[in-house]
Tab-separated table of C-alpha atoms in Angstrom:
chain	number	residue	atom	x	y	z
A	219	MET	CA	4.787	11.689	-15.848
A	220	THR	CA	8.073	9.632	-16.000
A	221	SER	CA	9.756	9.098	-12.348
A	222	ASP	CA	13.453	9.830	-12.107
A	223	ALA	CA	15.983	6.938	-12.253
A	224	PHE	CA	16.809	5.367	-9.730
A	225	CYS	CA	18.272	7.442	-6.569
A	226	PRO	CA	20.120	5.750	-4.011
A	227	PRO	CA	20.286	7.548	-0.130
A	228	THR	CA	22.565	10.014	-0.096
A	229	SER	CA	24.366	11.274	2.652
A	230	ASP	CA	22.049	14.387	3.283
A	231	PHE	CA	18.674	11.891	3.406
A	232	PRO	CA	19.888	8.810	5.690
A	233	SER	CA	17.189	5.743	5.355
A	234	SER	CA	17.070	6.644	8.998
A	235	ARG	CA	14.972	9.374	8.190
A	236	PHE	CA	13.365	8.091	5.757
A	237	LEU	CA	11.661	5.172	8.062
A	238	HIS	CA	11.173	7.427	10.597
A	239	VAL	CA	8.415	9.210	9.001
A	240	LEU	CA	6.962	5.399	8.043
A	241	THR	CA	6.614	4.961	11.829
A	242	THR	CA	5.596	8.319	13.415
A	243	ARG	CA	2.505	7.801	10.370
A	244	GLY	CA	-0.542	7.185	12.520
A	245	VAL	CA	-4.378	7.771	11.802
A	246	VAL	CA	-5.434	11.206	12.051
A	247	ARG	CA	-9.651	11.720	12.236
A	248	GLN	CA	-10.066	15.245	13.537
A	249	TYR	CA	-8.713	18.213	11.759
A	250	THR	CA	-8.848	21.999	11.692
A	251	ASP	CA	-10.632	24.126	9.150
A	252	ALA	CA	-7.367	24.984	7.585
A	253	PRO	CA	-7.792	24.120	3.886
A	254	ILE	CA	-4.755	22.005	1.829
A	255	ALA	CA	-2.687	24.378	-0.066
A	256	GLY	CA	-2.330	23.866	-4.055
A	257	ASP	CA	1.278	22.561	-4.098
A	258	VAL	CA	0.681	20.232	-1.076
A	259	MET	CA	-2.098	18.532	-3.145
A	260	ASP	CA	0.253	18.786	-5.942
A	261	ALA	CA	2.632	17.099	-3.654
A	262	LEU	CA	0.241	14.400	-2.477
A	263	VAL	CA	-1.501	13.460	-6.228
A	264	GLU	CA	2.607	12.727	-7.238
A	265	GLY	CA	3.389	10.125	-4.120
A	266	MET	CA	0.233	8.387	-4.586
A	267	LEU	CA	0.566	7.957	-8.534
A	268	ALA	CA	4.342	6.474	-8.087
A	269	ALA	CA	2.648	3.567	-6.364
A	270	PRO	CA	4.128	0.431	-8.019
A	271	ASN	CA	1.304	-1.502	-10.671
A	272	ALA	CA	1.102	-4.734	-11.999
A	273	GLY	CA	2.496	-4.472	-16.197
A	274	ASN	CA	2.533	-1.174	-15.761
A	275	ALA	CA	-1.512	-0.788	-16.164
A	276	GLN	CA	-2.405	1.886	-13.849
A	277	ALA	CA	-5.779	0.171	-13.435
A	278	TRP	CA	-6.626	3.061	-10.991
A	279	ALA	CA	-8.648	6.633	-11.057
A	280	PHE	CA	-8.896	8.738	-8.109
A	281	VAL	CA	-11.569	11.634	-7.063
A	282	ILE	CA	-10.612	14.716	-5.175
A	283	LEU	CA	-13.373	16.329	-3.111
A	284	ASP	CA	-12.380	19.530	-1.390
A	285	GLU	CA	-15.447	21.233	-1.983
A	286	PRO	CA	-16.651	21.685	1.673
A	287	ARG	CA	-20.027	20.908	0.836
A	288	VAL	CA	-19.280	17.844	-1.703
A	289	VAL	CA	-16.955	16.351	0.971
A	290	ARG	CA	-20.016	16.404	3.609
A	291	ARG	CA	-22.219	14.715	1.264
A	292	LEU	CA	-19.679	11.822	0.760
A	293	ARG	CA	-19.164	11.823	4.474
A	294	GLY	CA	-23.074	10.817	4.554
A	295	PHE	CA	-22.366	7.710	2.793
A	296	ALA	CA	-18.741	7.043	4.951
A	297	PRO	CA	-19.091	6.274	8.896
A	298	GLY	CA	-15.594	5.936	8.868
A	299	VAL	CA	-15.060	9.611	8.174
A	300	ILE	CA	-15.293	10.844	11.713
A	301	GLY	CA	-13.941	14.405	11.848
A	302	ALA	CA	-14.669	17.220	8.744
A	303	PRO	CA	-11.504	16.655	6.667
A	304	ALA	CA	-10.058	19.253	4.339
A	305	ALA	CA	-10.642	16.720	1.335
A	306	LEU	CA	-11.288	13.526	0.407
A	307	VAL	CA	-10.300	11.670	-1.584
A	308	VAL	CA	-12.112	8.126	-3.664
A	309	ALA	CA	-9.040	6.233	-4.956
A	310	CYS	CA	-10.361	3.820	-6.797
A	311	ALA	CA	-9.600	0.528	-9.407
A	312	ASP	CA	-10.805	0.529	-13.131
A	313	HIS	CA	-11.404	-2.262	-14.621
A	314	SER	CA	-11.843	-1.168	-17.907
A	315	ARG	CA	-7.832	-1.249	-18.071
A	316	GLY	CA	-6.750	-4.964	-18.302
A	317	PRO	CA	-8.772	-8.357	-18.033
A	318	ASP	CA	-12.034	-9.351	-16.659
A	319	ASP	CA	-10.783	-11.755	-14.387
A	320	PRO	CA	-11.048	-12.541	-10.614
A	321	ARG	CA	-7.425	-11.959	-9.527
A	322	GLU	CA	-6.758	-9.346	-12.047
A	323	TYR	CA	-9.374	-7.509	-10.355
A	324	GLU	CA	-8.192	-8.319	-7.350
A	325	VAL	CA	-4.089	-7.034	-8.308
A	326	ARG	CA	-5.625	-3.591	-9.297
A	327	ARG	CA	-7.616	-3.319	-5.919
A	328	LEU	CA	-3.853	-4.172	-4.233
A	329	CYS	CA	-2.261	-1.361	-6.425
A	330	VAL	CA	-4.993	0.815	-5.446
A	331	ALA	CA	-4.242	0.245	-1.804
A	332	MET	CA	-0.407	0.744	-2.573
A	333	ALA	CA	-1.175	4.134	-3.917
A	334	VAL	CA	-3.368	5.323	-0.940
A	335	GLN	CA	-0.295	4.197	1.339
A	336	ASN	CA	2.588	6.513	-0.448
A	337	LEU	CA	-0.431	8.770	-0.248
A	338	LEU	CA	-1.097	8.715	3.842
A	339	LEU	CA	2.714	8.682	3.731
A	340	THR	CA	2.972	11.909	2.030
A	341	ALA	CA	0.840	13.598	3.778
A	342	HIS	CA	2.185	13.149	6.919
A	343	ALA	CA	5.145	14.107	5.584
A	344	HIS	CA	4.093	17.426	4.838
A	345	GLY	CA	2.566	17.477	8.236
A	346	LEU	CA	-1.169	16.829	6.917
A	347	GLY	CA	-2.905	13.961	8.725
A	348	ALA	CA	-4.958	11.011	7.067
A	349	CYS	CA	-7.129	8.246	7.464
A	350	PRO	CA	-7.975	4.976	4.948
A	351	SER	CA	-12.029	4.115	5.058
A	352	HIS	CA	-13.128	0.823	3.603
A	353	SER	CA	-16.078	1.303	5.787
A	354	PHE	CA	-18.392	3.504	2.817
A	355	ARG	CA	-21.104	2.738	0.887
A	356	PRO	CA	-19.982	1.543	-2.438
A	357	ASP	CA	-23.304	2.048	-4.283
A	358	PRO	CA	-24.427	5.550	-2.970
A	359	VAL	CA	-20.700	7.079	-3.634
A	360	HIS	CA	-20.589	5.077	-6.888
A	361	TYR	CA	-23.544	6.640	-7.292
A	362	LEU	CA	-23.058	10.569	-6.398
A	363	LEU	CA	-19.715	10.688	-8.106
A	364	ASP	CA	-21.540	9.753	-11.709
A	365	LEU	CA	-18.536	7.186	-11.580
A	366	PRO	CA	-18.637	4.856	-14.915
A	367	PRO	CA	-19.773	1.076	-14.016
A	368	HIS	CA	-15.640	-0.238	-15.003
A	369	VAL	CA	-14.614	2.523	-12.255
A	370	GLN	CA	-15.387	0.969	-8.827
A	371	PRO	CA	-14.094	2.544	-5.377
A	372	VAL	CA	-11.306	0.971	-3.138
A	373	LEU	CA	-10.682	2.501	0.034
A	374	LEU	CA	-11.998	6.503	0.897
A	375	VAL	CA	-9.229	8.748	2.329
A	376	ALA	CA	-10.036	11.925	4.578
A	377	ILE	CA	-7.193	14.098	4.955
A	378	GLY	CA	-6.648	17.329	7.022
A	379	HIS	CA	-4.593	19.081	9.472
A	380	PRO	CA	-4.497	17.618	12.341
A	381	ALA	CA	-6.579	19.179	15.280
A	382	TYR	CA	-3.985	17.317	18.170
A	383	GLU	CA	-1.211	15.457	18.345
A	384	ARG	CA	-1.966	11.617	17.616
A	385	ARG	CA	-1.103	8.326	20.371
A	386	PRO	CA	0.798	6.065	18.877
A	387	SER	CA	-0.768	2.999	18.654
A	388	VAL	CA	0.377	-0.387	20.286
A	389	ARG	CA	1.264	-2.983	17.796
A	390	ARG	CA	1.799	-6.916	18.356
A	391	PRO	CA	5.116	-7.858	19.138
A	392	LYS	CA	7.403	-8.329	15.818
A	393	GLU	CA	7.554	-12.196	16.545
A	394	GLU	CA	4.081	-12.841	16.253
A	395	VAL	CA	3.609	-11.416	13.072
A	396	ILE	CA	7.317	-12.243	11.243
A	397	SER	CA	8.747	-15.723	10.473
A	398	TYR	CA	11.691	-17.152	8.688
A	399	ARG	CA	12.132	-19.973	7.059
A	400	THR	CA	15.226	-21.781	6.080
A	401	GLN	CA	13.606	-24.609	4.455
A	402	ALA	CA	10.369	-25.448	2.351
A	403	ARG	CA	8.172	-28.705	3.023
A	404	ASN	CA	9.220	-31.594	0.703
A	405	THR	CA	7.114	-32.068	-2.202
A	406	THR	CA	7.696	-34.641	-5.652
A	407	ALA	CA	5.038	-32.673	-7.596
A	408	SER	CA	7.698	-30.839	-10.092
A	409	PRO	CA	7.230	-27.004	-9.480
A	410	ARG	CA	6.475	-26.257	-13.672
A	411	THR	CA	3.361	-28.379	-13.879
B	222	MET	CA	6.482	-2.307	18.741
B	223	THR	CA	4.656	1.117	19.549
B	224	SER	CA	5.335	4.259	16.976
B	225	ASP	CA	6.440	7.461	18.162
B	226	ALA	CA	4.424	10.490	18.181
B	227	PHE	CA	3.394	12.312	15.502
B	228	CYS	CA	6.406	14.418	14.551
B	229	PRO	CA	5.585	17.051	11.552
B	230	PRO	CA	8.446	17.304	9.040
B	231	THR	CA	11.669	18.753	10.392
B	232	SER	CA	14.104	21.632	8.252
B	233	ASP	CA	16.726	18.548	8.585
B	234	PHE	CA	14.055	16.580	6.410
B	235	PRO	CA	12.345	18.335	3.948
B	236	SER	CA	8.671	16.679	2.323
B	237	SER	CA	10.418	17.332	-0.598
B	238	ARG	CA	13.058	14.815	-0.337
B	239	PHE	CA	10.492	12.421	1.243
B	240	LEU	CA	8.845	12.413	-1.794
B	241	HIS	CA	11.950	11.987	-3.803
B	242	VAL	CA	12.140	8.394	-2.473
B	243	LEU	CA	8.577	7.733	-3.544
B	244	THR	CA	8.723	8.816	-7.260
B	245	THR	CA	12.594	7.111	-7.805
B	246	ARG	CA	11.333	3.924	-6.548
B	247	GLY	CA	10.538	1.279	-9.481
B	248	VAL	CA	10.680	-2.845	-9.967
B	249	VAL	CA	13.877	-3.804	-9.561
B	250	ARG	CA	14.399	-7.782	-11.153
B	251	GLN	CA	17.838	-8.632	-11.609
B	252	TYR	CA	20.307	-8.608	-8.268
B	253	THR	CA	23.758	-8.941	-7.477
B	254	ASP	CA	24.379	-11.951	-5.427
B	255	ALA	CA	24.936	-9.287	-1.961
B	256	PRO	CA	23.134	-10.915	0.660
B	257	ILE	CA	21.001	-8.488	2.582
B	258	ALA	CA	22.800	-7.246	5.752
B	259	GLY	CA	21.012	-8.302	9.090
B	260	ASP	CA	20.045	-4.439	10.204
B	261	VAL	CA	18.991	-3.573	6.880
B	262	MET	CA	16.449	-6.679	7.169
B	263	ASP	CA	15.029	-5.421	10.684
B	264	ALA	CA	14.801	-1.821	9.277
B	265	LEU	CA	12.433	-3.359	6.240
B	266	VAL	CA	10.596	-5.530	8.956
B	267	GLU	CA	10.255	-2.329	11.121
B	268	GLY	CA	9.101	-0.232	7.730
B	269	MET	CA	6.686	-2.803	6.884
B	270	LEU	CA	5.016	-3.325	10.385
B	271	ALA	CA	4.240	0.377	10.745
B	272	ALA	CA	1.461	0.570	7.532
B	273	PRO	CA	-2.081	1.586	8.827
B	274	ASN	CA	-4.733	-1.438	9.138
B	275	ALA	CA	-8.316	-1.839	10.230
B	276	GLY	CA	-9.238	-1.006	13.942
B	277	ASN	CA	-5.484	-2.112	14.661
B	278	ALA	CA	-6.136	-5.949	14.080
B	279	GLN	CA	-2.743	-6.284	12.229
B	280	ALA	CA	-4.536	-9.340	10.596
B	281	TRP	CA	-1.637	-10.391	8.900
B	282	ALA	CA	1.822	-12.657	8.783
B	283	PHE	CA	4.890	-12.219	6.820
B	284	VAL	CA	7.256	-15.232	5.849
B	285	ILE	CA	10.602	-14.180	5.540
B	286	LEU	CA	13.110	-16.428	3.304
B	287	ASP	CA	16.777	-15.518	2.712
B	288	GLU	CA	18.345	-18.711	2.915
B	289	PRO	CA	19.439	-19.354	-1.210
B	290	ARG	CA	17.673	-23.145	-1.301
B	291	VAL	CA	14.043	-22.576	0.017
B	292	VAL	CA	14.397	-19.347	-1.722
B	293	ARG	CA	14.872	-20.841	-5.144
B	294	ARG	CA	12.380	-23.302	-4.247
B	295	LEU	CA	9.513	-20.783	-3.933
B	296	ARG	CA	10.767	-19.200	-7.150
B	297	GLY	CA	9.801	-22.413	-9.235
B	298	PHE	CA	6.259	-21.535	-8.171
B	299	ALA	CA	6.426	-17.600	-8.765
B	300	PRO	CA	6.762	-16.780	-12.270
B	301	GLY	CA	6.353	-13.275	-11.199
B	302	VAL	CA	10.363	-13.696	-9.634
B	303	ILE	CA	12.439	-13.427	-12.411
B	304	GLY	CA	15.996	-12.826	-11.373
B	305	ALA	CA	17.113	-14.549	-7.921
B	306	PRO	CA	16.712	-12.278	-4.805
B	307	ALA	CA	18.628	-12.281	-1.070
B	308	ALA	CA	14.536	-12.609	0.445
B	309	LEU	CA	11.437	-13.129	-0.548
B	310	VAL	CA	8.885	-11.958	1.710
B	311	VAL	CA	5.502	-13.520	1.298
B	312	ALA	CA	2.670	-11.599	2.210
B	313	CYS	CA	0.058	-12.980	3.869
B	314	ALA	CA	-3.526	-11.982	5.531
B	315	ASP	CA	-4.251	-13.643	9.089
B	316	HIS	CA	-8.057	-14.600	8.477
B	317	SER	CA	-8.637	-15.645	12.227
B	318	ARG	CA	-8.214	-11.951	14.016
B	319	GLY	CA	-11.483	-10.367	12.785
B	320	PRO	CA	-14.722	-11.631	11.464
B	321	ASP	CA	-15.622	-13.900	9.122
B	322	ASP	CA	-16.708	-11.879	6.130
B	323	PRO	CA	-15.702	-11.122	2.824
B	324	ARG	CA	-15.408	-7.292	2.732
B	325	GLU	CA	-13.592	-8.023	5.903
B	326	TYR	CA	-10.958	-10.402	3.798
B	327	GLU	CA	-10.780	-7.696	1.618
B	328	VAL	CA	-9.550	-4.889	3.913
B	329	ARG	CA	-7.211	-7.203	5.280
B	330	ARG	CA	-5.873	-7.997	2.190
B	331	LEU	CA	-5.725	-4.149	0.982
B	332	CYS	CA	-3.520	-3.681	4.447
B	333	VAL	CA	-1.478	-6.593	3.367
B	334	ALA	CA	-0.627	-3.949	0.189
B	335	MET	CA	0.241	-1.451	2.357
B	336	ALA	CA	2.697	-2.651	4.207
B	337	VAL	CA	4.241	-4.683	1.035
B	338	GLN	CA	4.452	-0.504	-0.272
B	339	ASN	CA	6.071	0.773	3.043
B	340	LEU	CA	8.510	-2.515	2.750
B	341	LEU	CA	8.771	-1.347	-0.942
B	342	LEU	CA	10.229	1.926	-0.331
B	343	THR	CA	11.809	1.252	3.089
B	344	ALA	CA	13.933	-1.598	0.430
B	345	HIS	CA	14.628	1.624	-2.218
B	346	ALA	CA	15.781	4.126	0.685
B	347	HIS	CA	18.241	1.460	2.063
B	348	GLY	CA	19.481	1.299	-1.698
B	349	LEU	CA	17.597	-1.928	-2.092
B	350	GLY	CA	15.757	-3.076	-5.141
B	351	ALA	CA	12.176	-5.185	-5.074
B	352	CYS	CA	9.357	-6.528	-7.211
B	353	PRO	CA	6.327	-7.392	-5.506
B	354	SER	CA	4.486	-10.268	-7.330
B	355	HIS	CA	0.528	-11.675	-7.342
B	356	SER	CA	1.115	-14.259	-10.009
B	357	PHE	CA	2.429	-16.559	-7.758
B	358	ARG	CA	0.737	-19.829	-7.440
B	359	PRO	CA	-1.331	-20.068	-4.100
B	360	ASP	CA	-1.817	-23.576	-3.300
B	361	PRO	CA	2.043	-24.715	-3.824
B	362	VAL	CA	3.509	-22.001	-1.752
B	363	HIS	CA	1.076	-22.354	0.771
B	364	TYR	CA	1.677	-25.860	1.035
B	365	LEU	CA	5.882	-25.527	0.929
B	366	LEU	CA	5.812	-23.193	3.396
B	367	ASP	CA	3.239	-25.105	6.089
B	368	LEU	CA	1.044	-22.078	6.091
B	369	PRO	CA	-1.917	-22.561	8.868
B	370	PRO	CA	-5.357	-22.901	6.664
B	371	HIS	CA	-6.535	-18.955	8.155
B	372	VAL	CA	-3.321	-17.423	6.912
B	373	GLN	CA	-3.427	-16.711	3.373
B	374	PRO	CA	-0.587	-15.132	0.684
B	375	VAL	CA	-1.392	-12.062	-1.038
B	376	LEU	CA	1.685	-10.583	-2.591
B	377	LEU	CA	5.527	-12.198	-3.096
B	378	VAL	CA	7.818	-9.555	-2.940
B	379	ALA	CA	11.753	-10.395	-4.110
B	380	ILE	CA	14.406	-8.042	-2.734
B	381	GLY	CA	18.147	-7.928	-3.508
B	382	HIS	CA	20.885	-5.551	-3.933
B	383	PRO	CA	20.132	-4.029	-7.817
B	384	ALA	CA	21.855	-5.692	-10.633
B	385	TYR	CA	21.267	-2.417	-12.560
B	386	GLU	CA	20.252	0.904	-12.735
B	387	ARG	CA	16.084	1.019	-13.194
B	388	ARG	CA	15.146	2.841	-16.250
B	389	PRO	CA	11.357	4.905	-15.556
B	390	SER	CA	8.936	3.883	-15.919
B	391	VAL	CA	6.569	6.646	-18.085
B	392	ARG	CA	3.158	6.867	-16.219
B	393	ARG	CA	-0.473	8.358	-17.624
B	394	PRO	CA	-0.927	11.844	-17.833
B	395	LYS	CA	-2.146	12.511	-14.403
B	396	GLU	CA	-5.248	14.797	-16.016
B	397	GLU	CA	-6.425	10.711	-17.120
B	398	VAL	CA	-6.276	9.740	-13.679
B	399	ILE	CA	-7.221	12.287	-11.064
B	400	SER	CA	-10.271	13.911	-10.851
B	401	TYR	CA	-12.003	16.549	-8.984
B	402	ARG	CA	-15.253	17.047	-8.000
B	403	THR	CA	-16.650	20.468	-6.646
B	404	GLN	CA	-20.437	18.981	-6.421
B	405	ALA	CA	-22.211	15.786	-6.265
B	406	ARG	CA	-25.493	13.991	-8.380
B	407	ASN	CA	-28.368	14.944	-6.288
B	408	THR	CA	-30.227	12.456	-4.790
B	409	THR	CA	-33.593	11.960	-2.633
B	410	ALA	CA	-32.524	9.453	-0.608
B	411	SER	CA	-31.399	10.038	3.026
B	412	PRO	CA	-27.868	9.357	3.414
B	413	ARG	CA	-28.305	7.940	6.909
B	414	THR	CA	-31.168	4.729	5.596
């Protein structure tokens, strides 16, 4: 899949409307029985795979489960998945696609998280609700999905049609988490050593 | 900051246009001299802080540098920042806001990555270009910004007005990275043990 060339915002697609999708997204944990349509699932995949990744290595793999019985089985090992989603996406890092180095392992996991964020946003833009989870039991999930050793689950994402209208989450005041720096601490060390 | 209630897509904002922003985003490493306007920076912050986080802990902190001299100083310790961006965002995990547990540390870092993805997308939606980087030297960056010990940089993001039209990146075929499972491997172990 190739991405289109750089596309600046246009008058029919203001940046404020884009931001509104981001700020209205929130975790949804209860779903209706409705399945996810095939074309919507394709859009979710397309959004997910458009995430950045170091060196374009795409050191990731995603397992999509949308058959009710297998979703139920995985849920048994994922206490963070509370409701009965139409689909589960198991977002994994593929550690065969790069050096065997702890910092590289970390980068791959961070890229998987960025792909998951794209997935969450694309789901929300399509009227779906989703919930990422890190509290799954990694060894049983790895075993149940018969994953190769180098493919390691990072996040599980439950997705479905929301059963309720989500209440907004209260966030910390911006001033607590954002700081602006106009100076850096002095140092005599040369930056290039 | 509270998020608005759940907002499904409307006819004036089709999901296809939203997805288009995601699929046209790509890394931009060269920038013009133009600064980032204050209202645009506010939008970037708003998008970033709308990311999900485990238990709504918001165990993160973001340092924004947009004064040229301090941006230059940080760049000395960030080989992944190739051009001269208008701003650098140092996206950090705040490990004081939760248990002292390795898996919790990991979750916080993944949430920071998701916030960074929101930042990248919001930047692109506003006609800016950005580049996330993990290859910075963490100890000098920590020292230069005089961060407390529990605040640990995860990703550095360079942002500016693009100096060129980005070429699309070639991605692996979807079939290589996406698999669908309709069955799980059999096991006799009880899921709840």
